[in-house]
Amino acid sequence: MATFNFELSTLPPEAEALRDEVRTFLKQELAQYRGADRARSWGGFNRDFSRRMGERGWIGMTWPKKYGGHERTALERYVVLEETLAAGAPVSAHWVADRQSGPLLLRFGTEEQRQRFLPRIARGELAFAIGMSEPDSGSDLASIRTRAEKVDGGYRVNGTKVWTSNAHLSDYMIALFRTRVVPDKKHEGLSQFLVDTKSPGINIRPILDLSGAHHFNEVVFQDVFVPDDLRVGDEGAGWKQVTTELAFERSGPERYLSSLRLVIEAIREVGRQPGERAAVTIGRLVAHLATLRQMSLSVAGMLQAGKNPNLEAAVVKDVGTCFEQEIPETIHALLGAEPRLESGSDFERTLGFLTEHAPSFSLRGGTREVLRGIIARGLGLR
Ligand SMILES: Cc1cc2nc3c(=O)[nH]c(=O)nc-3n(C[C@H](O)[C@H](O)[C@H](O)COP(=O)(O)OP(=O)(O)OC[C@H]3O[C@@H](n4cnc5c(N)ncnc54)[C@H](O)[C@@H]3O)c2cc1C
């Protein structure tokens, strides 16, 4: 049987030096942010903030300089990620492009696509959405039906995507379409495309989440023309590419830090002389955080060494989302505070926001059950 391998990774001095720089920047940028604002974690969307991150060289950090990148290490990038997440910075306008769309183009895009898109992503100017899920295809992604039919000079697209986070705010979507129907072989005939969200024939409609907030959408394509030069990779190679993209999506520290703000606020709430129960609960949370951080850092270290830690990244996401999902209930049980959305103290609103959003943590980026199936396959158990 195969096994996990979490190699011990430590941060080199240049990465730790960068931490101070990032903290000083974030302290200034987020001076007016309350706990409840910071609880949005990587959900906050602010293009100006992303541009300023780009000016600092903190987007596309590991990419080649010739594409606007900065040729820094995966461990330096890790420091920027964990500091922005820990501070609750509004990173969403560049997060998807930095984490997965850019790396996907670096690996599978044409030279022209790299030159056209990567420098603008690195400057924090382009926001990307992920066009994978469809009304009848979520976990079983290979069953998608949105068709991209070959026409002169490009493709004509018809179909519907759902749960597309920030499609209404993004410039482009990297979408998976069916370019060929191969009977009984659903993983074949899929291709990826860069789609301009302003293209004629695209209709983006809001889907409100259970809190009434609008961040995901239904995106309907009606005879949308996508030119040949915006197909990413070979026609029909979409499945291999999209699984690579999902591995990028699952590998970062955002998969265990979503509720961190609540832990920080709870520590503040119990004060310097916590009772025994509070000390035990918070001690346990902090011990779990430290362990998850070491596991997540290990994934970053393996990426830096050119390895392929897909299995370990899936384990961190599974254990990490269980942890971040339990935090609101653990803290509610400890302090008995009411989760509130509008009124109440900053602490109660932080608790309210995270109580409402925690159920989605184990769905986005692939559900817990599906992830465990991937882990089992990686271990040779199925
Ligand atoms: C906050 C949020 C943001 C999202 N953003 C995006 C986005 O930007 N772009 C995008 O394309 N998608 C996005 N999604 C969609 C997300 O990827 C899907 O919701 C997810 O993949 C599950 O698909 P589904 O909702 O169709 O559920 P289903 O696939 O129908 O699953 C229903 C239940 O059945 C279980 N299940 C399904 N298959 C199996 C199996 N083989 N074995 C065991 N259990 C199984 C699942 O675990 C789940 O509990 C987002 C979702 C959320 C919650």
CSV table of C-alpha atoms and ligand atoms in Angstrom, one decimal:
chain,number,residue,atom,x,y,z
A,1,MET,CA,0.0,0.0,0.0
A,2,ALA,CA,1.2,3.5,-0.8
A,3,THR,CA,1.5,6.0,2.1
A,4,PHE,CA,1.6,9.7,2.8
A,5,ASN,CA,4.9,11.4,3.1
A,6,PHE,CA,4.9,14.7,4.9
A,7,GLU,CA,8.5,15.8,4.7
A,8,LEU,CA,9.5,18.3,7.4
A,9,SER,CA,9.8,21.7,5.7
A,10,THR,CA,11.1,24.9,7.3
A,11,LEU,CA,11.1,28.4,6.0
A,12,PRO,CA,14.4,29.9,4.8
A,13,PRO,CA,15.5,33.3,6.2
A,14,GLU,CA,14.5,35.2,3.0
A,15,ALA,CA,10.9,33.9,3.5
A,16,GLU,CA,10.8,35.0,7.1
A,17,ALA,CA,12.2,38.4,6.2
A,18,LEU,CA,9.4,38.8,3.7
A,19,ARG,CA,6.9,38.1,6.5
A,20,ASP,CA,7.7,41.4,8.2
A,21,GLU,CA,7.3,43.3,5.0
A,22,VAL,CA,3.9,41.7,4.3
A,23,ARG,CA,2.7,42.3,7.9
A,24,THR,CA,3.6,46.0,7.7
A,25,PHE,CA,1.8,46.4,4.4
A,26,LEU,CA,-1.3,44.6,5.7
A,27,LYS,CA,-1.4,46.6,8.9
A,28,GLN,CA,-1.7,49.8,6.9
A,29,GLU,CA,-4.1,48.4,4.2
A,30,LEU,CA,-6.5,46.8,6.7
A,31,ALA,CA,-6.4,49.4,9.5
A,32,GLN,CA,-10.2,50.0,9.2
A,33,TYR,CA,-11.1,46.3,9.0
A,34,ARG,CA,-13.1,44.8,11.9
A,35,GLY,CA,-13.1,41.1,12.9
A,36,ALA,CA,-16.4,40.5,10.9
A,37,ASP,CA,-14.8,41.9,7.7
A,38,ARG,CA,-11.7,39.8,8.2
A,39,ALA,CA,-13.9,36.7,8.7
A,40,ARG,CA,-14.6,36.8,4.9
A,41,SER,CA,-11.1,35.4,4.6
A,42,TRP,CA,-10.3,34.7,0.9
A,43,GLY,CA,-13.9,35.7,-0.1
A,44,GLY,CA,-13.4,39.5,0.0
A,45,PHE,CA,-13.1,41.0,-3.5
A,46,ASN,CA,-11.3,44.3,-3.9
A,47,ARG,CA,-9.5,45.1,-7.2
A,48,ASP,CA,-7.6,48.1,-5.8
A,49,PHE,CA,-6.1,45.9,-3.1
A,50,SER,CA,-5.2,43.3,-5.7
A,51,ARG,CA,-3.4,45.9,-7.8
A,52,ARG,CA,-1.4,47.0,-4.7
A,53,MET,CA,-0.5,43.4,-4.1
A,54,GLY,CA,0.6,43.2,-7.7
A,55,GLU,CA,2.8,46.4,-7.3
A,56,ARG,CA,4.5,44.7,-4.4
A,57,GLY,CA,5.3,41.7,-6.6
A,58,TRP,CA,3.1,39.4,-4.5
A,59,ILE,CA,1.1,37.9,-7.3
A,60,GLY,CA,2.6,35.4,-9.7
A,61,MET,CA,5.6,35.3,-7.3
A,62,THR,CA,7.1,32.0,-8.6
A,63,TRP,CA,6.4,32.6,-12.3
A,64,PRO,CA,9.2,33.5,-14.8
A,65,LYS,CA,10.1,37.2,-15.0
A,66,LYS,CA,9.5,37.2,-18.8
A,67,TYR,CA,5.8,36.7,-18.0
A,68,GLY,CA,5.6,39.4,-15.3
A,69,GLY,CA,6.5,37.0,-12.5
A,70,HIS,CA,9.1,37.4,-9.9
A,71,GLU,CA,11.0,34.0,-9.8
A,72,ARG,CA,10.7,33.7,-6.1
A,73,THR,CA,10.3,30.4,-4.2
A,74,ALA,CA,7.1,28.5,-3.4
A,75,LEU,CA,8.0,29.0,0.3
A,76,GLU,CA,8.2,32.8,-0.1
A,77,ARG,CA,4.8,32.7,-1.8
A,78,TYR,CA,3.6,30.5,1.1
A,79,VAL,CA,4.5,33.3,3.6
A,80,VAL,CA,2.5,35.8,1.6
A,81,LEU,CA,-0.5,33.5,1.4
A,82,GLU,CA,-0.6,32.7,5.1
A,83,GLU,CA,-0.1,36.3,6.1
A,84,THR,CA,-2.9,37.6,3.9
A,85,LEU,CA,-5.2,34.8,5.0
A,86,ALA,CA,-4.3,35.3,8.7
A,87,ALA,CA,-5.1,39.0,8.4
A,88,GLY,CA,-8.4,38.4,6.5
A,89,ALA,CA,-7.3,40.5,3.5
A,90,PRO,CA,-9.7,40.8,0.5
A,91,VAL,CA,-7.7,38.7,-1.9
A,92,SER,CA,-10.4,37.2,-4.0
A,93,ALA,CA,-9.9,39.5,-7.1
A,94,HIS,CA,-6.5,37.8,-7.7
A,95,TRP,CA,-6.7,34.5,-5.8
A,96,VAL,CA,-8.1,32.2,-8.4
A,97,ALA,CA,-5.8,33.5,-11.2
A,98,ASP,CA,-2.7,33.4,-8.9
A,99,ARG,CA,-3.5,30.0,-7.5
A,100,GLN,CA,-4.7,28.1,-10.6
A,101,SER,CA,-5.5,29.9,-13.8
A,102,GLY,CA,-2.0,31.4,-14.2
A,103,PRO,CA,-0.2,28.1,-13.3
A,104,LEU,CA,-2.5,26.3,-15.8
A,105,LEU,CA,-1.6,28.7,-18.6
A,106,LEU,CA,2.1,28.3,-17.7
A,107,ARG,CA,1.8,24.6,-18.0
A,108,PHE,CA,-0.6,24.1,-20.9
A,109,GLY,CA,-1.1,27.6,-22.5
A,110,THR,CA,0.4,28.8,-25.8
A,111,GLU,CA,3.3,31.3,-25.7
A,112,GLU,CA,0.9,33.9,-27.0
A,113,GLN,CA,-1.6,33.2,-24.2
A,114,ARG,CA,1.1,33.4,-21.6
A,115,GLN,CA,2.4,36.7,-22.8
A,116,ARG,CA,-1.1,38.1,-23.1
A,117,PHE,CA,-2.5,37.1,-19.8
A,118,LEU,CA,0.2,36.4,-17.2
A,119,PRO,CA,1.7,39.9,-16.9
A,120,ARG,CA,-1.7,41.4,-16.3
A,121,ILE,CA,-2.6,38.7,-13.7
A,122,ALA,CA,0.7,39.4,-11.9
A,123,ARG,CA,-0.1,43.1,-11.9
A,124,GLY,CA,-3.4,42.3,-10.2
A,125,GLU,CA,-5.5,43.5,-13.1
A,126,LEU,CA,-7.3,40.4,-14.2
A,127,ALA,CA,-9.8,38.4,-12.2
A,128,PHE,CA,-10.7,34.8,-13.1
A,129,ALA,CA,-13.6,32.5,-12.4
A,130,ILE,CA,-13.7,28.7,-12.5
A,131,GLY,CA,-16.3,27.3,-15.0
A,132,MET,CA,-16.4,23.6,-14.1
A,133,SER,CA,-19.7,22.6,-12.3
A,134,GLU,CA,-23.0,22.3,-14.2
A,135,PRO,CA,-26.6,21.7,-13.1
A,136,ASP,CA,-26.2,17.9,-13.3
A,137,SER,CA,-22.5,17.6,-12.9
A,138,GLY,CA,-20.6,18.5,-9.7
A,139,SER,CA,-18.6,15.6,-8.2
A,140,ASP,CA,-19.1,13.7,-11.4
A,141,LEU,CA,-17.4,16.5,-13.4
A,142,ALA,CA,-16.6,14.3,-16.4
A,143,SER,CA,-20.4,14.2,-17.1
A,144,ILE,CA,-20.6,17.8,-18.1
A,145,ARG,CA,-22.7,18.6,-21.2
A,146,THR,CA,-22.0,22.2,-22.2
A,147,ARG,CA,-21.0,21.8,-25.8
A,148,ALA,CA,-18.3,23.7,-27.7
A,149,GLU,CA,-18.9,22.9,-31.3
A,150,LYS,CA,-16.1,23.6,-33.9
A,151,VAL,CA,-17.0,26.4,-36.3
A,152,ASP,CA,-14.9,28.6,-38.6
A,153,GLY,CA,-12.1,30.3,-36.6
A,154,GLY,CA,-13.3,28.9,-33.2
A,155,TYR,CA,-16.1,27.2,-31.3
A,156,ARG,CA,-19.8,27.9,-30.6
A,157,VAL,CA,-20.7,27.2,-27.0
A,158,ASN,CA,-24.1,26.3,-25.6
A,159,GLY,CA,-25.0,25.2,-22.1
A,160,THR,CA,-25.0,26.2,-18.4
A,161,LYS,CA,-22.4,26.4,-15.6
A,162,VAL,CA,-23.4,26.8,-12.0
A,163,TRP,CA,-21.9,27.9,-8.6
A,164,THR,CA,-19.5,30.0,-10.6
A,165,SER,CA,-17.9,32.1,-7.8
A,166,ASN,CA,-17.4,35.7,-8.8
A,167,ALA,CA,-18.3,35.2,-12.5
A,168,HIS,CA,-20.2,38.6,-12.3
A,169,LEU,CA,-17.0,40.3,-11.1
A,170,SER,CA,-14.4,38.5,-13.2
A,171,ASP,CA,-12.9,39.3,-16.6
A,172,TYR,CA,-12.3,35.7,-17.7
A,173,MET,CA,-13.4,32.2,-16.9
A,174,ILE,CA,-11.4,29.1,-17.5
A,175,ALA,CA,-14.1,26.7,-18.6
A,176,LEU,CA,-14.4,23.0,-19.3
A,177,PHE,CA,-16.6,22.2,-22.3
A,178,ARG,CA,-17.4,19.1,-24.3
A,179,THR,CA,-15.8,19.4,-27.8
A,180,ARG,CA,-16.7,15.8,-28.8
A,181,VAL,CA,-19.2,13.3,-27.6
A,182,VAL,CA,-17.5,9.9,-27.2
A,183,PRO,CA,-20.1,7.2,-26.4
A,184,ASP,CA,-19.3,5.5,-23.0
A,185,LYS,CA,-16.1,7.5,-22.6
A,186,LYS,CA,-17.1,10.6,-20.7
A,187,HIS,CA,-13.5,11.6,-19.8
A,188,GLU,CA,-12.7,12.0,-23.5
A,189,GLY,CA,-13.7,14.8,-25.7
A,190,LEU,CA,-13.3,17.5,-23.1
A,191,SER,CA,-11.4,20.8,-23.6
A,192,GLN,CA,-10.5,23.9,-21.7
A,193,PHE,CA,-11.1,27.5,-22.8
A,194,LEU,CA,-10.4,31.0,-21.7
A,195,VAL,CA,-13.7,32.7,-22.0
A,196,ASP,CA,-14.2,36.5,-21.9
A,197,THR,CA,-17.1,37.0,-19.5
A,198,LYS,CA,-18.3,40.0,-21.5
A,199,SER,CA,-18.7,37.9,-24.7
A,200,PRO,CA,-22.1,38.3,-26.5
A,201,GLY,CA,-24.5,35.4,-25.6
A,202,ILE,CA,-23.3,35.0,-22.0
A,203,ASN,CA,-25.9,35.6,-19.3
A,204,ILE,CA,-24.6,35.7,-15.7
A,205,ARG,CA,-27.4,35.3,-13.2
A,206,PRO,CA,-26.9,35.5,-9.4
A,207,ILE,CA,-27.5,32.5,-7.1
A,208,LEU,CA,-27.9,33.7,-3.5
A,209,ASP,CA,-26.3,31.6,-0.9
A,210,LEU,CA,-28.1,30.6,2.4
A,211,SER,CA,-27.2,34.0,3.9
A,212,GLY,CA,-28.7,35.8,1.0
A,213,ALA,CA,-25.3,36.9,-0.3
A,214,HIS,CA,-24.4,37.0,-4.0
A,215,HIS,CA,-21.0,35.4,-4.8
A,216,PHE,CA,-21.8,32.5,-7.0
A,217,ASN,CA,-23.8,32.5,-10.3
A,218,GLU,CA,-25.5,30.5,-13.0
A,219,VAL,CA,-23.8,31.3,-16.3
A,220,VAL,CA,-25.8,30.5,-19.4
A,221,PHE,CA,-24.0,30.3,-22.8
A,222,GLN,CA,-26.2,30.8,-25.9
A,223,ASP,CA,-24.2,30.5,-29.2
A,224,VAL,CA,-21.2,32.1,-27.6
A,225,PHE,CA,-18.2,32.3,-30.0
A,226,VAL,CA,-14.8,31.5,-28.5
A,227,PRO,CA,-11.9,31.9,-30.9
A,228,ASP,CA,-9.4,29.1,-31.5
A,229,ASP,CA,-6.6,31.1,-29.9
A,230,LEU,CA,-8.5,31.0,-26.5
A,231,ARG,CA,-8.5,27.2,-26.3
A,232,VAL,CA,-6.1,26.1,-23.6
A,233,GLY,CA,-4.1,23.0,-24.5
A,234,ASP,CA,-4.9,20.4,-27.1
A,235,GLU,CA,-8.5,19.7,-28.0
A,236,GLY,CA,-9.7,16.7,-26.0
A,237,ALA,CA,-7.0,17.0,-23.4
A,238,GLY,CA,-9.3,18.8,-21.0
A,239,TRP,CA,-9.7,16.0,-18.4
A,240,LYS,CA,-5.9,15.7,-17.7
A,241,GLN,CA,-5.6,19.4,-17.5
A,242,VAL,CA,-8.6,20.0,-15.2
A,243,THR,CA,-7.4,17.4,-12.7
A,244,THR,CA,-4.0,19.2,-12.7
A,245,GLU,CA,-6.0,22.5,-12.1
A,246,LEU,CA,-7.9,20.9,-9.2
A,247,ALA,CA,-4.7,19.8,-7.6
A,248,PHE,CA,-3.5,23.5,-7.7
A,249,GLU,CA,-6.9,24.5,-6.2
A,250,ARG,CA,-6.6,22.1,-3.3
A,251,SER,CA,-3.0,22.6,-2.3
A,252,GLY,CA,-2.9,25.9,-0.4
A,253,PRO,CA,-3.2,27.0,3.2
A,254,GLU,CA,-6.7,28.5,2.6
A,255,ARG,CA,-8.0,25.0,3.2
A,256,TYR,CA,-7.6,25.2,6.9
A,257,LEU,CA,-7.5,28.9,7.7
A,258,SER,CA,-11.0,30.0,6.9
A,259,SER,CA,-12.1,30.2,10.5
A,260,LEU,CA,-8.8,31.5,11.9
A,261,ARG,CA,-10.3,34.9,12.6
A,262,LEU,CA,-12.8,33.4,15.1
A,263,VAL,CA,-10.0,31.6,17.0
A,264,ILE,CA,-8.1,35.0,17.2
A,265,GLU,CA,-11.3,36.8,18.4
A,266,ALA,CA,-12.0,34.0,20.9
A,267,ILE,CA,-8.6,34.3,22.4
A,268,ARG,CA,-9.2,38.0,22.8
A,269,GLU,CA,-12.6,37.4,24.2
A,270,VAL,CA,-11.4,35.0,27.0
A,271,GLY,CA,-8.6,37.4,28.0
A,272,ARG,CA,-5.3,36.8,29.7
A,273,GLN,CA,-6.7,34.7,32.5
A,274,PRO,CA,-9.0,32.1,30.8
A,275,GLY,CA,-10.7,29.5,32.9
A,276,GLU,CA,-9.5,25.9,32.6
A,277,ARG,CA,-12.1,24.9,30.0
A,278,ALA,CA,-11.3,27.8,27.8
A,279,ALA,CA,-7.6,27.2,28.1
A,280,VAL,CA,-8.0,23.5,27.2
A,281,THR,CA,-10.3,24.3,24.2
A,282,ILE,CA,-8.1,27.0,22.8
A,283,GLY,CA,-4.9,25.0,23.5
A,284,ARG,CA,-6.4,22.2,21.5
A,285,LEU,CA,-7.4,24.5,18.6
A,286,VAL,CA,-3.9,26.0,18.5
A,287,ALA,CA,-2.2,22.6,18.6
A,288,HIS,CA,-4.3,21.5,15.6
A,289,LEU,CA,-3.5,24.7,13.8
A,290,ALA,CA,0.2,24.2,14.3
A,291,THR,CA,0.0,20.6,13.1
A,292,LEU,CA,-2.0,21.6,10.0
A,293,ARG,CA,0.4,24.4,9.3
A,294,GLN,CA,3.3,22.1,9.3
A,295,MET,CA,1.5,19.7,7.0
A,296,SER,CA,0.5,22.5,4.6
A,297,LEU,CA,4.1,23.9,4.7
A,298,SER,CA,5.3,20.4,3.8
A,299,VAL,CA,3.2,20.5,0.7
A,300,ALA,CA,4.7,23.9,-0.3
A,301,GLY,CA,8.2,22.5,0.4
A,302,MET,CA,7.5,19.5,-1.9
A,303,LEU,CA,6.1,21.8,-4.6
A,304,GLN,CA,9.3,23.9,-4.4
A,305,ALA,CA,11.4,20.7,-4.8
A,306,GLY,CA,9.5,19.9,-8.0
A,307,LYS,CA,7.6,17.0,-6.5
A,308,ASN,CA,3.9,16.2,-7.0
A,309,PRO,CA,2.3,16.1,-3.6
A,310,ASN,CA,-1.3,15.6,-4.8
A,311,LEU,CA,-2.1,13.0,-2.2
A,312,GLU,CA,-0.7,15.0,0.7
A,313,ALA,CA,-2.6,18.1,-0.6
A,314,ALA,CA,-5.8,16.2,-0.6
A,315,VAL,CA,-5.2,15.0,3.0
A,316,VAL,CA,-4.5,18.6,4.1
A,317,LYS,CA,-7.7,19.8,2.5
A,318,ASP,CA,-9.7,17.0,4.1
A,319,VAL,CA,-8.3,17.3,7.6
A,320,GLY,CA,-8.1,21.1,7.2
A,321,THR,CA,-11.7,21.6,6.2
A,322,CYS,CA,-13.0,19.3,9.0
A,323,PHE,CA,-11.0,21.6,11.4
A,324,GLU,CA,-12.1,24.9,10.0
A,325,GLN,CA,-15.7,23.7,9.9
A,326,GLU,CA,-15.8,22.6,13.6
A,327,ILE,CA,-14.4,25.9,14.9
A,328,PRO,CA,-17.6,28.0,15.0
A,329,GLU,CA,-19.5,25.3,16.9
A,330,THR,CA,-16.6,24.7,19.3
A,331,ILE,CA,-16.4,28.4,20.1
A,332,HIS,CA,-20.1,28.7,20.4
A,333,ALA,CA,-20.2,25.8,22.9
A,334,LEU,CA,-17.3,27.4,24.8
A,335,LEU,CA,-18.5,30.9,25.1
A,336,GLY,CA,-22.3,30.6,24.5
A,337,ALA,CA,-22.2,33.8,22.4
A,338,GLU,CA,-25.1,34.3,19.9
A,339,PRO,CA,-24.1,34.1,16.3
A,340,ARG,CA,-25.4,37.3,14.8
A,341,LEU,CA,-25.4,38.8,11.3
A,342,GLU,CA,-26.3,42.5,11.5
A,343,SER,CA,-26.5,43.7,15.1
A,344,GLY,CA,-24.4,42.6,18.1
A,345,SER,CA,-20.8,42.8,18.9
A,346,ASP,CA,-18.0,42.3,16.4
A,347,PHE,CA,-17.3,38.9,18.0
A,348,GLU,CA,-20.9,37.8,17.6
A,349,ARG,CA,-20.9,38.9,13.9
A,350,THR,CA,-17.7,37.1,13.3
A,351,LEU,CA,-19.3,34.0,14.8
A,352,GLY,CA,-22.5,34.6,12.8
A,353,PHE,CA,-20.7,34.9,9.5
A,354,LEU,CA,-18.6,31.8,10.0
A,355,THR,CA,-21.5,29.7,11.4
A,356,GLU,CA,-23.4,30.4,8.3
A,357,HIS,CA,-20.5,29.8,5.8
A,358,ALA,CA,-18.8,26.8,7.5
A,359,PRO,CA,-21.0,24.1,5.8
A,360,SER,CA,-19.6,25.1,2.4
A,361,PHE,CA,-16.0,24.6,3.4
A,362,SER,CA,-16.1,20.9,2.7
A,363,LEU,CA,-17.9,21.3,-0.6
A,364,ARG,CA,-16.0,24.0,-2.5
A,365,GLY,CA,-13.0,22.6,-4.5
A,366,GLY,CA,-14.5,19.1,-4.3
A,367,THR,CA,-16.6,17.5,-1.6
A,368,ARG,CA,-15.2,15.6,1.4
A,369,GLU,CA,-16.5,12.3,0.2
A,370,VAL,CA,-14.9,12.8,-3.3
A,371,LEU,CA,-11.6,13.9,-1.8
A,372,ARG,CA,-11.6,10.8,0.4
A,373,GLY,CA,-12.1,8.7,-2.7
A,374,ILE,CA,-9.1,10.4,-4.3
A,375,ILE,CA,-7.0,9.7,-1.1
A,376,ALA,CA,-8.1,6.0,-1.1
A,377,ARG,CA,-7.1,5.7,-4.8
A,378,GLY,CA,-3.8,7.4,-4.1
A,379,LEU,CA,-3.2,4.8,-1.3
A,380,GLY,CA,-4.0,2.0,-3.6
A,381,LEU,CA,-7.2,1.1,-1.6
A,382,ARG,CA,-9.6,1.3,-4.5
B,1,LIG,C1,-18.8,28.0,-1.8
B,1,LIG,C2,-18.8,27.3,-3.1
B,1,LIG,C3,-18.1,27.8,-4.2
B,1,LIG,C4,-18.1,27.1,-5.4
B,1,LIG,N1,-17.5,27.7,-6.5
B,1,LIG,C5,-17.4,27.0,-7.7
B,1,LIG,C6,-16.8,27.6,-8.8
B,1,LIG,O1,-16.3,28.8,-8.7
B,1,LIG,N2,-16.8,27.0,-10.0
B,1,LIG,C7,-17.3,25.7,-10.1
B,1,LIG,O2,-17.2,25.1,-11.2
B,1,LIG,N3,-17.9,25.1,-9.0
B,1,LIG,C8,-18.0,25.7,-7.8
B,1,LIG,N4,-18.6,25.1,-6.7
B,1,LIG,C9,-19.3,23.8,-6.9
B,1,LIG,C10,-18.6,22.7,-6.2
B,1,LIG,O3,-17.4,22.3,-6.9
B,1,LIG,C11,-19.6,21.6,-6.2
B,1,LIG,O4,-20.7,22.0,-5.4
B,1,LIG,C12,-19.1,20.3,-5.7
B,1,LIG,O5,-18.1,19.7,-6.6
B,1,LIG,C13,-20.2,19.2,-5.5
B,1,LIG,O6,-21.0,19.1,-6.6
B,1,LIG,P1,-22.6,19.1,-6.4
B,1,LIG,O7,-22.9,20.4,-5.7
B,1,LIG,O8,-23.2,18.9,-7.8
B,1,LIG,O9,-23.0,17.9,-5.5
B,1,LIG,P2,-23.1,16.4,-5.9
B,1,LIG,O10,-21.9,16.0,-6.8
B,1,LIG,O11,-24.5,16.1,-6.4
B,1,LIG,O12,-22.9,15.7,-4.5
B,1,LIG,C14,-24.0,15.6,-3.5
B,1,LIG,C15,-23.5,14.7,-2.4
B,1,LIG,O13,-23.2,13.4,-2.8
B,1,LIG,C16,-21.8,13.0,-2.5
B,1,LIG,N5,-21.2,12.3,-3.6
B,1,LIG,C17,-21.3,12.5,-4.9
B,1,LIG,N6,-20.5,11.6,-5.6
B,1,LIG,C18,-20.0,10.7,-4.7
B,1,LIG,C19,-19.2,9.6,-4.8
B,1,LIG,N7,-18.8,9.1,-5.9
B,1,LIG,N8,-18.9,9.0,-3.6
B,1,LIG,C20,-19.3,9.4,-2.4
B,1,LIG,N9,-20.1,10.5,-2.3
B,1,LIG,C21,-20.5,11.2,-3.4
B,1,LIG,C22,-21.1,14.4,-2.4
B,1,LIG,O14,-20.0,14.3,-1.5
B,1,LIG,C23,-22.2,15.3,-1.8
B,1,LIG,O15,-22.2,15.1,-0.4
B,1,LIG,C24,-18.7,25.8,-5.5
B,1,LIG,C25,-19.3,25.3,-4.4
B,1,LIG,C26,-19.4,26.0,-3.2
B,1,LIG,C27,-20.1,25.3,-2.1
